[in-house]
Short mmCIF file of C-alpha atoms and ligand atoms in Angstrom, two decimals:
data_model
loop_
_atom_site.label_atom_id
_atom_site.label_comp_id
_atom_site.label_asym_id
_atom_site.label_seq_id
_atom_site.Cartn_x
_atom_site.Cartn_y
_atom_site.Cartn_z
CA UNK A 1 -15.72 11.95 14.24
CA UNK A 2 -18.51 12.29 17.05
CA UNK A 3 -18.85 11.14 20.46
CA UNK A 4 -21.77 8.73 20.84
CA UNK A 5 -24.10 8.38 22.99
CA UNK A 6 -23.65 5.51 25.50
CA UNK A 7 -25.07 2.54 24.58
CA UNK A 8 -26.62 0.02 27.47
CA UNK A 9 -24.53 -3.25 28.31
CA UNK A 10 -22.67 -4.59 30.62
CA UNK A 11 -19.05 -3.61 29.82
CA UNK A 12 -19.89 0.52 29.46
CA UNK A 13 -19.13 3.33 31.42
CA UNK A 14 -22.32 6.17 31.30
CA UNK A 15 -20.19 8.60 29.07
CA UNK A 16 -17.66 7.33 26.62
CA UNK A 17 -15.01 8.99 26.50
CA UNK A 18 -12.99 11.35 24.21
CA UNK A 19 -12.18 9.06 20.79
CA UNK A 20 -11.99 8.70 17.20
CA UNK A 21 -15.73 6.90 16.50
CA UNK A 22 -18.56 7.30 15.17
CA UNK A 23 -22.03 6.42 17.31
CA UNK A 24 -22.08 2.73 17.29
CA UNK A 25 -23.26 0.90 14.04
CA UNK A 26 -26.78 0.02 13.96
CA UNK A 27 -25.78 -4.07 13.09
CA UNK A 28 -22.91 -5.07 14.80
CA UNK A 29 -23.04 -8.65 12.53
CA UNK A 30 -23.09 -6.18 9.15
CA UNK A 31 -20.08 -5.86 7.01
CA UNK A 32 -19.31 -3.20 5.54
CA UNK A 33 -18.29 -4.23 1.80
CA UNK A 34 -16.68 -1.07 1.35
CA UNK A 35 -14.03 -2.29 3.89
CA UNK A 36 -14.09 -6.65 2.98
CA UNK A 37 -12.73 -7.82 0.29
CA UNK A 38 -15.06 -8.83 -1.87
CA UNK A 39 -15.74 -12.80 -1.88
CA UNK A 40 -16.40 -12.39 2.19
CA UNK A 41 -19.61 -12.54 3.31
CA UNK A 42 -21.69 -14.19 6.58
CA UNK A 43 -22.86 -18.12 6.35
CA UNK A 44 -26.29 -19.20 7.40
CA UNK A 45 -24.70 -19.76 11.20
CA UNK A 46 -23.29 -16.53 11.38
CA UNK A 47 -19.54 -17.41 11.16
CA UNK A 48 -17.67 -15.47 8.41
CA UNK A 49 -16.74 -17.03 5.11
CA UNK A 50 -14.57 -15.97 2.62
CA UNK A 51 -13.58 -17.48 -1.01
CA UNK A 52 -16.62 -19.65 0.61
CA UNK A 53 -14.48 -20.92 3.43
CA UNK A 54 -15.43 -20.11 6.83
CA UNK A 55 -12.98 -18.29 9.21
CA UNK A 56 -12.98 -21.12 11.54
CA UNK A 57 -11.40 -23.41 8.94
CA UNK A 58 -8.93 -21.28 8.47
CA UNK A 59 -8.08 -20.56 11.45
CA UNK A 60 -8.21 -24.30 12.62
CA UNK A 61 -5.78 -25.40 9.67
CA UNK A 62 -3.06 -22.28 9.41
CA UNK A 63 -3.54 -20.84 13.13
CA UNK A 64 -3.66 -17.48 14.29
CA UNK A 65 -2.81 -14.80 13.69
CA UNK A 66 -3.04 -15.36 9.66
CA UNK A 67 -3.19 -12.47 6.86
CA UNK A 68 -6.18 -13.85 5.35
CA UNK A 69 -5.91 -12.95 1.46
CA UNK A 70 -8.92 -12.85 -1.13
CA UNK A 71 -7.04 -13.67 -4.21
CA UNK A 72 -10.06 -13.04 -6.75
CA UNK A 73 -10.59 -9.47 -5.53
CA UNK A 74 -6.86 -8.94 -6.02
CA UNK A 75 -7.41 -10.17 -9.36
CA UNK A 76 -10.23 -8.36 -10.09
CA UNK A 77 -8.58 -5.24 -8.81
CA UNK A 78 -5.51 -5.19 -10.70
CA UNK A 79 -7.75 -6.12 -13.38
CA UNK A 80 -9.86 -2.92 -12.92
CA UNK A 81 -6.79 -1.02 -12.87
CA UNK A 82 -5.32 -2.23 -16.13
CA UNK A 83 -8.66 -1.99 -17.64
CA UNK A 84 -9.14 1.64 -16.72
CA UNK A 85 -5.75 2.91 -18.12
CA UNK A 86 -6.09 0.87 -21.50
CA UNK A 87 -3.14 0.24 -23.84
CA UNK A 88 -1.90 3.27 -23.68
CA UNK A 89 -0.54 4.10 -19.96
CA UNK A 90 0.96 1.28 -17.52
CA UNK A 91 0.03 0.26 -14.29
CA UNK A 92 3.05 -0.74 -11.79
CA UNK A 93 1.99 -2.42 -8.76
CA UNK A 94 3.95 -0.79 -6.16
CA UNK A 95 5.31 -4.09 -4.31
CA UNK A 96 6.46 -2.21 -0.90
CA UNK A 97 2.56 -2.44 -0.33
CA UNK A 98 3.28 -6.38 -0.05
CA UNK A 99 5.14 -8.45 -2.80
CA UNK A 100 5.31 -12.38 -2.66
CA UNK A 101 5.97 -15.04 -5.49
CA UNK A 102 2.36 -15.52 -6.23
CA UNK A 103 1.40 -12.11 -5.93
CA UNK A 104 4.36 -11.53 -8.37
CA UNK A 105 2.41 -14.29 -10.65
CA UNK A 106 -1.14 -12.65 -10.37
CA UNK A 107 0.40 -9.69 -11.61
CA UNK A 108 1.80 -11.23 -14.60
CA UNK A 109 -1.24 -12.78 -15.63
CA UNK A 110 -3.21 -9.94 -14.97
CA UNK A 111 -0.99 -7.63 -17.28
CA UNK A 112 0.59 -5.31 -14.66
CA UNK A 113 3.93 -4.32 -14.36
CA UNK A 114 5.83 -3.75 -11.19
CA UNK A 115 7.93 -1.36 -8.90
CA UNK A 116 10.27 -2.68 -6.70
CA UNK A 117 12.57 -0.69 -4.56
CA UNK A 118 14.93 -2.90 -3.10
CA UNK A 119 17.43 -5.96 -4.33
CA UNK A 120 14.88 -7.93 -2.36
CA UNK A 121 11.84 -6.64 -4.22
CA UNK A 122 13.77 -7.17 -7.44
CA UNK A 123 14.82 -10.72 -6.19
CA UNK A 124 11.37 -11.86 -5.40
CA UNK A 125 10.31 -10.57 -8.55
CA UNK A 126 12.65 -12.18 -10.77
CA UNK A 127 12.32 -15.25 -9.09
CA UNK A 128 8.62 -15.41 -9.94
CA UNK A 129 9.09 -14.59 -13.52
CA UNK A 130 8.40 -10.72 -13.56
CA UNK A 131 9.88 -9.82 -16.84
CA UNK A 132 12.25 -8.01 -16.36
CA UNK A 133 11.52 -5.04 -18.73
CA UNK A 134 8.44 -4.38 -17.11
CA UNK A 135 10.09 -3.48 -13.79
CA UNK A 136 10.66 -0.13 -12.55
CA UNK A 137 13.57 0.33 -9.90
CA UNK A 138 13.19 2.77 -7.39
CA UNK A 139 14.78 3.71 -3.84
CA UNK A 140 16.31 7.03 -2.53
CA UNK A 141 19.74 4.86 -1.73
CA UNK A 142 20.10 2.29 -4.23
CA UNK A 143 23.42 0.62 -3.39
CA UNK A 144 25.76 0.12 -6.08
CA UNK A 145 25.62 -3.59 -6.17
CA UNK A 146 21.42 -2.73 -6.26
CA UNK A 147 21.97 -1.06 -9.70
CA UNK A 148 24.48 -3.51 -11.51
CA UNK A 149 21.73 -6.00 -10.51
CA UNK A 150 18.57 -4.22 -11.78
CA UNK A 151 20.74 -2.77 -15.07
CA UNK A 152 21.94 -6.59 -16.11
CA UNK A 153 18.60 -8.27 -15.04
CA UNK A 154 17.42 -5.65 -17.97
CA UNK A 155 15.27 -3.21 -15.60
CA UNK A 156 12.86 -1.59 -17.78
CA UNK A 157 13.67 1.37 -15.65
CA UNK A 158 15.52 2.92 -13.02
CA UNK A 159 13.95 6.27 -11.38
CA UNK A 160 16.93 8.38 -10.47
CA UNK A 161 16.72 9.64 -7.24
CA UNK A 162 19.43 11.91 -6.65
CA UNK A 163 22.26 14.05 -8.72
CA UNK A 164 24.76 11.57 -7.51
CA UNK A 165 22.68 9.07 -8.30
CA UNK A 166 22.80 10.12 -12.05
CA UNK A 167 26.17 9.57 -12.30
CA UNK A 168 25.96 6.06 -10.58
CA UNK A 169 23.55 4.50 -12.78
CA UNK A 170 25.14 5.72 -15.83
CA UNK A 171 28.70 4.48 -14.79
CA UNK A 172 27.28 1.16 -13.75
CA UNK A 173 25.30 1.10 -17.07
CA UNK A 174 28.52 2.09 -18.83
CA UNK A 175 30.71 -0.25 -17.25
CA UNK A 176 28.34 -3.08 -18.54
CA UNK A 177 27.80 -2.06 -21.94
CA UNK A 178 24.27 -1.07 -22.16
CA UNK A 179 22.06 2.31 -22.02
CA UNK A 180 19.61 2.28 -18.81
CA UNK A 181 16.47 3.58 -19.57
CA UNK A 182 15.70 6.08 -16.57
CA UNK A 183 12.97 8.67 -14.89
CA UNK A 184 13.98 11.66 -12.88
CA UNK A 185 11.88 11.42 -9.44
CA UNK A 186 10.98 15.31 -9.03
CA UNK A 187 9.27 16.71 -5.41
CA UNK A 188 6.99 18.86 -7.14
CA UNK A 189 6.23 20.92 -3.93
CA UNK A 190 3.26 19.14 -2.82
CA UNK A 191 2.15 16.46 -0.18
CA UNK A 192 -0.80 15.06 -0.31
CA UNK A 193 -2.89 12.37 2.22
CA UNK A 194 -6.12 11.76 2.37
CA UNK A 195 -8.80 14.77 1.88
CA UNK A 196 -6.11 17.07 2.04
CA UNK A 197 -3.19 18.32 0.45
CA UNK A 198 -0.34 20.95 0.53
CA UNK A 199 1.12 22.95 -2.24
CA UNK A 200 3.77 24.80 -0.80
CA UNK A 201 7.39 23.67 -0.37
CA UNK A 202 7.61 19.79 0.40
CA UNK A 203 10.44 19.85 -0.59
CA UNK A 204 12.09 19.03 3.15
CA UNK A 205 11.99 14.89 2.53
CA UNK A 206 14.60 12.55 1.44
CA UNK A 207 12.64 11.59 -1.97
CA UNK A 208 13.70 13.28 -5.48
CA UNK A 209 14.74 16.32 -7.00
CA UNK A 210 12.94 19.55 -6.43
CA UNK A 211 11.96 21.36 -9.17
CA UNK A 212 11.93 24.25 -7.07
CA UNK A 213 15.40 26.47 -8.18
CA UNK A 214 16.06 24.56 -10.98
CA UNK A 215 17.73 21.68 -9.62
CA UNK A 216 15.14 19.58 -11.38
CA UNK A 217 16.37 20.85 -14.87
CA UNK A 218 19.81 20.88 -13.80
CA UNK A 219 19.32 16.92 -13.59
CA UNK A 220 17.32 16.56 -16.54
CA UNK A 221 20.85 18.58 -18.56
CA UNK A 222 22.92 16.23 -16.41
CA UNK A 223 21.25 13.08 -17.49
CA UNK A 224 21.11 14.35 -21.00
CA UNK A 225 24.85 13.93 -21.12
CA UNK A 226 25.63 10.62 -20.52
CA UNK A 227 26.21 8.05 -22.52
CA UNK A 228 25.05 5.29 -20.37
CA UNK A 229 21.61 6.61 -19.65
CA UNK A 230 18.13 7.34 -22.37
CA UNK A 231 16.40 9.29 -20.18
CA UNK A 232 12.42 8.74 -20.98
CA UNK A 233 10.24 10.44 -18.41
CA UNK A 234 9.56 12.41 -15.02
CA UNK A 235 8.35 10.58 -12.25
CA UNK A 236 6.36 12.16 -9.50
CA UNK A 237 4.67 10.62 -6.40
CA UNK A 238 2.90 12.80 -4.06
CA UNK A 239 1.32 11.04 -0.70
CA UNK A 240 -0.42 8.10 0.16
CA UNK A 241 -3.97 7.47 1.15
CA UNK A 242 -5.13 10.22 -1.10
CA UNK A 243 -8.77 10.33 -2.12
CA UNK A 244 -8.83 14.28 -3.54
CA UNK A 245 -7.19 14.27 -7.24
CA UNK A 246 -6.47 18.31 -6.62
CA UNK A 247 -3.10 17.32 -5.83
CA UNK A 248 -2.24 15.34 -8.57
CA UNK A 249 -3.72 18.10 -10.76
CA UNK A 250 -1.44 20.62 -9.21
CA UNK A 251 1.47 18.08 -9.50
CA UNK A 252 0.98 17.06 -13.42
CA UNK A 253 0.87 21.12 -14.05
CA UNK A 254 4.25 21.16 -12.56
CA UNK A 255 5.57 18.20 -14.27
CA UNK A 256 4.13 19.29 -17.44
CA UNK A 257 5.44 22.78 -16.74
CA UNK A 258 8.98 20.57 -16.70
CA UNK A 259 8.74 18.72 -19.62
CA UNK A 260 7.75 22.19 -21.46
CA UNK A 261 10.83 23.56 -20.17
CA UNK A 262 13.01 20.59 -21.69
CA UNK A 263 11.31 20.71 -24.51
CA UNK A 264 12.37 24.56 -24.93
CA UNK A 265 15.99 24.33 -24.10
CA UNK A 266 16.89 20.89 -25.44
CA UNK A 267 14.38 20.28 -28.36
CA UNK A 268 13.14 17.08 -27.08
CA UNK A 269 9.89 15.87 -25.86
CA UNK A 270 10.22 12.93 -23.15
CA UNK A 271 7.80 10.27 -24.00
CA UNK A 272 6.79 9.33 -20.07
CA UNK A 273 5.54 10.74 -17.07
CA UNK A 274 4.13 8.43 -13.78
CA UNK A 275 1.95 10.28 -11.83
CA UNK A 276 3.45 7.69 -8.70
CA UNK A 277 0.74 6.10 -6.35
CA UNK A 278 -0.66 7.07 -2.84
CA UNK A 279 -4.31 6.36 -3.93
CA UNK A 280 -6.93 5.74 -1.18
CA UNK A 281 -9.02 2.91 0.15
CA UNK A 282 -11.40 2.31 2.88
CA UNK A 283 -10.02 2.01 6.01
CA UNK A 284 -13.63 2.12 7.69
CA UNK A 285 -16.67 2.80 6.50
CA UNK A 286 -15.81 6.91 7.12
CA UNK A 287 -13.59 6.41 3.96
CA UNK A 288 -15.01 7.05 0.16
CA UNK A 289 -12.56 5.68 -2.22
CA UNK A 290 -12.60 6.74 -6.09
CA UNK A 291 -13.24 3.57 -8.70
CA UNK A 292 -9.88 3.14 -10.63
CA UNK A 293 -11.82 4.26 -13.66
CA UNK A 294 -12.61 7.26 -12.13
CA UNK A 295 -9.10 7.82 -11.12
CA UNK A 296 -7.70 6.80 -14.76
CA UNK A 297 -10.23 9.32 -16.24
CA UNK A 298 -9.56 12.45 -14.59
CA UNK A 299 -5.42 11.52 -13.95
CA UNK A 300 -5.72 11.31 -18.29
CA UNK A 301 -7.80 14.33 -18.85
CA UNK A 302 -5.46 16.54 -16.43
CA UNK A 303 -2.08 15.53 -18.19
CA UNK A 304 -3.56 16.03 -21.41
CA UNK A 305 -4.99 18.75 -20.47
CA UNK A 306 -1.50 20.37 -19.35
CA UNK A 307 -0.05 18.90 -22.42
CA UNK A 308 -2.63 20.75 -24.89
CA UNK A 309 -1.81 24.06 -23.07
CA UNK A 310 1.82 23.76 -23.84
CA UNK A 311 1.89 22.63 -26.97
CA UNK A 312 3.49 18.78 -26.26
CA UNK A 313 2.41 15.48 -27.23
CA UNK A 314 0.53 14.21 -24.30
CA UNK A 315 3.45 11.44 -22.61
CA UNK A 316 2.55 7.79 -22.16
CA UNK A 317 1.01 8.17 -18.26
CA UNK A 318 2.29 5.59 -15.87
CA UNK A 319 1.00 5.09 -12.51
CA UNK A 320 1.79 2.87 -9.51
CA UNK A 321 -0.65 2.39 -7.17
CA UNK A 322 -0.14 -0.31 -4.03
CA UNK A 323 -2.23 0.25 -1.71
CA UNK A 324 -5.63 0.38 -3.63
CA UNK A 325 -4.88 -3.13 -4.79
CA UNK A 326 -3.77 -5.41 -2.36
CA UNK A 327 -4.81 -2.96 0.70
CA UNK A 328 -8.69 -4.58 0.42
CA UNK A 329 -8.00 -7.93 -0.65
CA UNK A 330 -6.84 -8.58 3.10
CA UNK A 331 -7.88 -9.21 6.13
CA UNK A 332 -6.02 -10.27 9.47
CA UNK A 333 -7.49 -13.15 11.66
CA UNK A 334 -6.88 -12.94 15.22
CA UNK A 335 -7.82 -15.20 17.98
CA UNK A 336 -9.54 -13.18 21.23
CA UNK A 337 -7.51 -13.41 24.61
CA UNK A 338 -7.67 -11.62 27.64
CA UNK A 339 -10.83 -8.97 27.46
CA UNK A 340 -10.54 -6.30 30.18
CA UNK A 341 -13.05 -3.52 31.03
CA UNK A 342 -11.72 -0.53 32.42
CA UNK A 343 -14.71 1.10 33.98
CA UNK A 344 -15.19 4.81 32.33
CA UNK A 345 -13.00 4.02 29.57
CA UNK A 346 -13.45 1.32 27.23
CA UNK A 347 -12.57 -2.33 27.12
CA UNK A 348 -8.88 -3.82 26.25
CA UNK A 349 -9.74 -6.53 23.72
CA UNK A 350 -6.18 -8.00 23.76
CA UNK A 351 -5.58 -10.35 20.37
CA UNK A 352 -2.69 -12.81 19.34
CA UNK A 353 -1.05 -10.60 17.25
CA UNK A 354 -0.41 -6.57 17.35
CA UNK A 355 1.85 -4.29 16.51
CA UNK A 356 3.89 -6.77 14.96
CA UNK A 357 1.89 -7.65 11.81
CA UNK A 358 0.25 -4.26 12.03
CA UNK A 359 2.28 -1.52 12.95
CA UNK A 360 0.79 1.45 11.19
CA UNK A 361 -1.56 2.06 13.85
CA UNK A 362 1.25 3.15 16.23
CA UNK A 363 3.37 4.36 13.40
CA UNK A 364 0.52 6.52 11.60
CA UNK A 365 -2.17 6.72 13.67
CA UNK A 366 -3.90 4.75 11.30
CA UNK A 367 -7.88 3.87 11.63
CA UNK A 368 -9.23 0.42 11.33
CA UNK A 369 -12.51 -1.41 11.88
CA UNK A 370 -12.63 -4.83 13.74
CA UNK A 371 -15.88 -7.66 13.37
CA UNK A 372 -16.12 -10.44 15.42
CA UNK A 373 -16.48 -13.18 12.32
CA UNK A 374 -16.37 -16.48 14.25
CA UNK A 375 -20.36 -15.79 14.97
CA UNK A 376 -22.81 -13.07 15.62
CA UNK A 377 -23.68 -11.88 18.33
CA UNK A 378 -27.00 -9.76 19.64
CA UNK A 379 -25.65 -8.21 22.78
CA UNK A 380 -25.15 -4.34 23.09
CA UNK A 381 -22.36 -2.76 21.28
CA UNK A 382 -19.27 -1.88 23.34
CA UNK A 383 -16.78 0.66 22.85
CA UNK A 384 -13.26 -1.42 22.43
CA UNK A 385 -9.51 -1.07 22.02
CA UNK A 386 -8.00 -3.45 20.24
CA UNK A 387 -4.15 -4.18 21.31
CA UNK A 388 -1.18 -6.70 20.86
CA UNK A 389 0.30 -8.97 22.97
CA UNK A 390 3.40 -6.83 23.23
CA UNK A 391 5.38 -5.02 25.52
CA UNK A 392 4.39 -1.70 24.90
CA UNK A 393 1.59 0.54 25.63
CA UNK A 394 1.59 1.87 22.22
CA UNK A 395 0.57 -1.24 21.01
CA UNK A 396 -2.44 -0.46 19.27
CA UNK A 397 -4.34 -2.27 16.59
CA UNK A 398 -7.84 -0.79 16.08
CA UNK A 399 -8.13 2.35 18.41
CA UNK A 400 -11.76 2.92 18.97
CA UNK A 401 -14.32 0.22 17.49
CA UNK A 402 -17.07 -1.20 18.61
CA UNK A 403 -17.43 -4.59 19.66
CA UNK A 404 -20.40 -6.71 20.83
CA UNK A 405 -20.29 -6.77 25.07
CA UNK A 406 -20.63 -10.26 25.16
CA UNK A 407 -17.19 -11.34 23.55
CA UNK A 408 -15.02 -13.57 25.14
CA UNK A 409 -11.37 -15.57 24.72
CA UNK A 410 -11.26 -17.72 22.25
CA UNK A 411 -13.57 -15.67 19.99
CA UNK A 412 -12.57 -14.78 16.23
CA UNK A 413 -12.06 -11.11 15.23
CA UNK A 414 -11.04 -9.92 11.63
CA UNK A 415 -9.00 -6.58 11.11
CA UNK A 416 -10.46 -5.76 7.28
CA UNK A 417 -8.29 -3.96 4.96
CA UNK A 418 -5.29 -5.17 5.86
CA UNK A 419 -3.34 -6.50 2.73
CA UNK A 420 -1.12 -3.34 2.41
CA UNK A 421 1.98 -2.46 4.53
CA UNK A 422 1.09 -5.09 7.54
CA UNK A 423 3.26 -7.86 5.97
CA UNK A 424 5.43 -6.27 4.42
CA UNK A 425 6.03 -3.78 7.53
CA UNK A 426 5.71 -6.69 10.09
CA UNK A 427 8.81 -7.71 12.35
CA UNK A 428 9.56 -9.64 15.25
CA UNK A 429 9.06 -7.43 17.80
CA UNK A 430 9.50 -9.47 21.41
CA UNK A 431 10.35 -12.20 18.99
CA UNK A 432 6.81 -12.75 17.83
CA UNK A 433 6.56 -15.10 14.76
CA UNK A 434 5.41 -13.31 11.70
CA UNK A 435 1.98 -15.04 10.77
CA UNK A 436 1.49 -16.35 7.25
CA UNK A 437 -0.52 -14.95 3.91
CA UNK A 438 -3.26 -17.61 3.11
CA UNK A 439 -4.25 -16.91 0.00
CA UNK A 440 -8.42 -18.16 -0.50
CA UNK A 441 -10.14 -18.98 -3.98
CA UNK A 442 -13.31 -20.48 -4.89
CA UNK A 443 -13.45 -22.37 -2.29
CA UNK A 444 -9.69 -22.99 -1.65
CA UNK A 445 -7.23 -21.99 0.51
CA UNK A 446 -3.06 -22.45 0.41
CA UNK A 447 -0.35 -20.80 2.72
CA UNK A 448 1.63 -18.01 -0.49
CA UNK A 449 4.17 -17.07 2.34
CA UNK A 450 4.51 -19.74 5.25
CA UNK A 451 4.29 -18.46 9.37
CA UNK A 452 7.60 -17.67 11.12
CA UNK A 453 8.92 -20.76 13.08
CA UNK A 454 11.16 -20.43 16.14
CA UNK A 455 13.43 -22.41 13.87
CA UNK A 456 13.95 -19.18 11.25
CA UNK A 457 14.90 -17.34 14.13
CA UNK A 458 17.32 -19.11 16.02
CA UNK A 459 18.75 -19.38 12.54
CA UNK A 460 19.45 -16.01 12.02
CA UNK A 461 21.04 -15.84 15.88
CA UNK A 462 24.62 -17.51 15.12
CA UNK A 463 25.69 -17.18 19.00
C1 LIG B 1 7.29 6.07 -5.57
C2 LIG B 1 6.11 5.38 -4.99
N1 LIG B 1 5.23 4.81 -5.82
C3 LIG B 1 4.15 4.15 -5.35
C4 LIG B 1 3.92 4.04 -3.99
C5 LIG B 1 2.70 3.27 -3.55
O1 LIG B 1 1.84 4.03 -2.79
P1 LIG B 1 0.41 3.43 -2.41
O2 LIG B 1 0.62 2.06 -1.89
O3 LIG B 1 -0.12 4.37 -1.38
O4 LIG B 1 -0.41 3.42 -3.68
C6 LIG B 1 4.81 4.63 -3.09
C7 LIG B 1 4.55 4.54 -1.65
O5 LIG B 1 5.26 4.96 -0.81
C8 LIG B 1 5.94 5.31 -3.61
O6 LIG B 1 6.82 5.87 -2.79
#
């Protein structure tokens, strides 16, 4: 990113100082659709709408701060993605991203599967009538009581996470009477995150079993063994927020490479392989996401690809991405308090919310955008921090954006791209109430997972 040049108004110092940001944009009241979900757009008087309701609606009726949810571009994503992997690979919404009853619903209808990785995950989804064969269980620590659940609710599969593991999900599966259908979760040796990625050892993390020294084979013979399990694929997930596919290509060789070697030793061909998730969005308008039927195409021609060079049936290809669905569909409202201008730095835009319902920021250094969406405005741009209300310096929402100098309290501003890991990573930091997912659609809204009360946490607090 560049330094800018300094940009007249009232609020700026003469240089700006060191940040992540681009020169100013040349509209302040443009947005960006690479970074809105899709049904948002600006009314005739300026104030944002979305599913064709205006921000301050919403805002008046469900209060701020409120995840604001664009339910026909999560349909239309998930849609996209099933579309562009056809009949013959699966799609598993990764629910860590953010899971909720109707969500779980959408998915349904939209012909998705999903992957869960807790007993809460599984809970949710079972409760919203996920079938349970099209769930995949995963989790580096499943507890025990975890895996008797997910094997009698009829999981259609449990990724295996660990050697002792292995024996755990067959004993359980054993003890109940039934054969678990299961993946092996390899670490292939490479990380990937956005542009860039690393193929040497990753194998230092708490996820999977390396292929590296033959451990991954050694699980693969171990599995083989026992009676309780039908082992049916590899699983592999590399990163998150990845927009190169060189990783993945270097990834599906190794898998490949894997399934050639079981194919050698025990004469069998396993029929799956997920290629995990991790794909990228648009964070700000810096960031060039692939279409999912770009992504389908050249995930497909690498595995069968790999497959043709050794000699194996190309597996069914599964995929889970998160992020790349729900991680547009969102954005969070905020209501403008205290605005303070530090004079050679950059104005503290403090909001209702924070860290709280968005903590990758602090915990990733994440980028954002910000728009004020409760009118436009024509005064000079000025650079901006966007924080929290809570006690902590690090509480950062939207490092460096800018902001027209003429906002004030009381003013609307809309974090886009916020539908993955906010909610589902919020918490109740300085007991803050976590604010509520209001889910909009032609023309209506409804609350899909209610705000925090001080009631739910005194509730908790037994004395
Ligand atoms: C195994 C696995 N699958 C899928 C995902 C979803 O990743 P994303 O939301 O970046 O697509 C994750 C994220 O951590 C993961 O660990």
């Amino acid at each position: 990113m560049s330094r800018s040049a300094h940009p007249a108004g009232p609020r700026h110092a003469d240089v700006l100082p060191e940040g992540h940001y681009s020169a100013p944009p040349a509209d302040l009241n443009a947005l960006d659709p690479k970074v809105w979900a899709q049904t948002v757009t600006r009314g005739d008087d300026g104030a944002v709408t979305v599913g064709g309701i205006p921000v301050g609606r919403l805002a008046e009726e469900y209060g701020t701060p409120a995840y604001i949810l664009d339910e026909t571009d999560f349909r239309a994503r998930a849609r996209a993605w099933r579309t562009a992997f056809g009949p013959d690979a699966d799609v598993f919404y990764a629910g860590k991203a953010f899971l909720s009853r109707a969500v779980v619903r959408w998915l349904n209808e939209e012909g998705l599967n999903l992957d869960v990785c807790s007993g809460g995950e599984l809970a949710t989804a079972l409760s919203a009538g996920m079938p349970a064969d099209r769930i995949a269980f995963h989790g580096n620590n499943k507890s025990a009581e975890e895996i008797t659940r997910a094997i009698e609710a009829g999981v259609g599969r449990i990724v295996l996470d660990s050697f002792q593991e292995i024996v755990r999900v067959a004993h359980a599966a054993q003890s109940l009477g039934k054969r678990q259908r299961v993946q092996i979760r390899v670490t292939v040796g490479v990380e990937a995150h956005t542009h860039e990625f690393i193929a040497t050892a990753h194998e230092d993390q708490k996820f999977g079993i390396p292929l590296a020294g033959g451990q991954a084979a050694e699980a693969v013979r171990r599995a083989l063994q026992l009676d309780g399990l039908e082992l049916i694929g590899i699983h592999s997930h590399i990163g998150s927020q990845i927009f190169d596919m060189s990783g993945f290509e270097v990834a599906a060789h190794r898998v490949v490479g894997l399934l050639k070697d079981i194919r050698d030793e025990h004469g069998i061909e396993l029929p799956e392989i997920d290629l995990g998730g991790g794909l990228g969005i648009a964070y700000t308008s810096d960031d060039d996401p692939r279409e999912p039927h770009e992504i389908a195409k050249a995930l497909t021609e690498i595995v069968t690809r790999e497959c043709e060079a050794a000699r194996l049936r190309t597996p069914r290809i599964s995929v889970e991405p998160g992020r790349a669905i729900v991680g547009p569909t969102a954005f969070t409202l905020y209501e403008v308090g205290t605005v303070k201008p530090l004079d050679g730095l950059r104005t503290y835009v403090s909001v209702d919310g924070g860290m709280s319902d968005n903590i990758r920021t602090a915990l990733y250094d994440a980028e954002y955008s910000v728009a004020l969406v409760s009118r436009t405005s024509d005064a000079a741009p000025m650079l901006a921090r966007v924080v929290g209300k809570h006690c902590e310096s690090g509480d950062i929402v939207v490092k460096d954006a800018f902001l027209p100098a003429d906002l004030a309290p009381g003013d609307l501003v809309a974090v886009p791209a916020t539908g993955a890991y906010c909610r589902s990573m919020a918490s109740n930091y300085n007991h803050v109430l976590r604010p509520p997912v209001v889910a909009v659609r032609d023309g209506e809204a409804r609350v899909i997972v209610r705000r925090e009360t001080e009631e739910d946490l005194l509730r908790l607090d037994v004395g």
